[in-house]
XYZ file of C-alpha atoms in Angstrom:
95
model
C -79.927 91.585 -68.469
C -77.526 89.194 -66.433
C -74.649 87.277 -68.093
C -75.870 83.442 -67.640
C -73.312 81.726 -65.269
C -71.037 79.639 -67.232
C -70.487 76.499 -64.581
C -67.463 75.333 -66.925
C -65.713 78.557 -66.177
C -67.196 78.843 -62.325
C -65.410 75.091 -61.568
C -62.574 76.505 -63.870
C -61.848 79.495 -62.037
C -62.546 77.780 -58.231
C -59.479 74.927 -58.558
C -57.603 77.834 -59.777
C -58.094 79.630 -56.939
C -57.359 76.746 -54.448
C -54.200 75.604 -56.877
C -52.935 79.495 -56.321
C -53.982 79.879 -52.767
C -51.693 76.699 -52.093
C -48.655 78.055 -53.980
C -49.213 81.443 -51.568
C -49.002 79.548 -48.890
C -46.221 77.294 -49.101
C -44.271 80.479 -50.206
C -45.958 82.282 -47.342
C -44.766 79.212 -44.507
C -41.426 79.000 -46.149
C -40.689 82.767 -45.351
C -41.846 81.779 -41.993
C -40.051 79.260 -41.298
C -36.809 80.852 -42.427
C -37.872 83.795 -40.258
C -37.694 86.317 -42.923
C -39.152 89.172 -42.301
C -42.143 89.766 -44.306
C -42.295 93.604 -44.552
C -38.475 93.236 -46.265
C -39.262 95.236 -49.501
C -35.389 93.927 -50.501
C -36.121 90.405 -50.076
C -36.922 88.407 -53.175
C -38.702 86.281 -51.540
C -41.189 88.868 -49.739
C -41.204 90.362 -53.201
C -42.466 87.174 -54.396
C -44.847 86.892 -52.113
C -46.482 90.471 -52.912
C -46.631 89.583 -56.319
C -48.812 86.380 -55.575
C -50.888 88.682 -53.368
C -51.073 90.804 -56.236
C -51.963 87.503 -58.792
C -54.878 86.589 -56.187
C -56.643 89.571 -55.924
C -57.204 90.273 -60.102
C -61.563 89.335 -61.026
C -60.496 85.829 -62.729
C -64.956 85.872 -63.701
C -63.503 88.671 -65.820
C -61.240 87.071 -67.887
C -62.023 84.991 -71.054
C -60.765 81.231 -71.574
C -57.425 82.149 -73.216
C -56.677 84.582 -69.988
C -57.574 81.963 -67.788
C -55.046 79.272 -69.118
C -52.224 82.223 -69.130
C -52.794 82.422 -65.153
C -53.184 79.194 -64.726
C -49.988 78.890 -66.913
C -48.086 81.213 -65.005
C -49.474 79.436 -61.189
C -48.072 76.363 -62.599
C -44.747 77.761 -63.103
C -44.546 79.490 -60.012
C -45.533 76.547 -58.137
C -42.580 74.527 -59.942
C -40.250 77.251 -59.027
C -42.207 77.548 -55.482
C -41.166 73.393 -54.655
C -37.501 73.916 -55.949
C -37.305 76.471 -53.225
C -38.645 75.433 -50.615
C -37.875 72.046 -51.068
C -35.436 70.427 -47.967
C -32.540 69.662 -47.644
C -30.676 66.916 -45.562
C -27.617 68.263 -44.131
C -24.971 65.252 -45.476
C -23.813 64.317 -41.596
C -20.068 64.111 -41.414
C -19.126 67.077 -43.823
């Protein structure tokens, strides 16, 4: 007999997915654009990176409610830390 689809959790688990997908990416474009190389295993950044790859790939349909909000707990820390980072800077002109 199949589990009955839980729409709560489906909508739940989808923004989470878009929400971490976005915090890949501007990780992901900030690499880039710095033009670190992204098979540097001694690069926290690229290390970074493989652990989001890592985070994106685990069966969120698996998890219950209270594993859900840890992910989504830890996605919205990393995607604090993510804007610090990445965030630009003006070079002050004259100094």
């Amino acid at each position: 007999m199949e589990k009955p689809l839980n729409y709560e959790q489906t909508f739940k688990i989808e923004l989470l997915n878009e929400f971490s997908n976005g915090v890949y990416a501007r990780l992901l474009n900030f690499i880039l654009k710095n033009g670190i190389d992204k098979n540097d295993s001694n690069n926290f950044y690229v290390n970074l990176l493989q652990q989001f790859s890592e985070m994106l790939h685990i069966n969120l349909f698996k998890m219950t409610n209270v594993e859900l909000d840890n992910v989504k707990a830890y996605w919205d820390n990393m995607n604090n830390y993510i804007k610090g980072i990445t965030k630009e800077r003006n070079p002050v002109e004259g100094s």
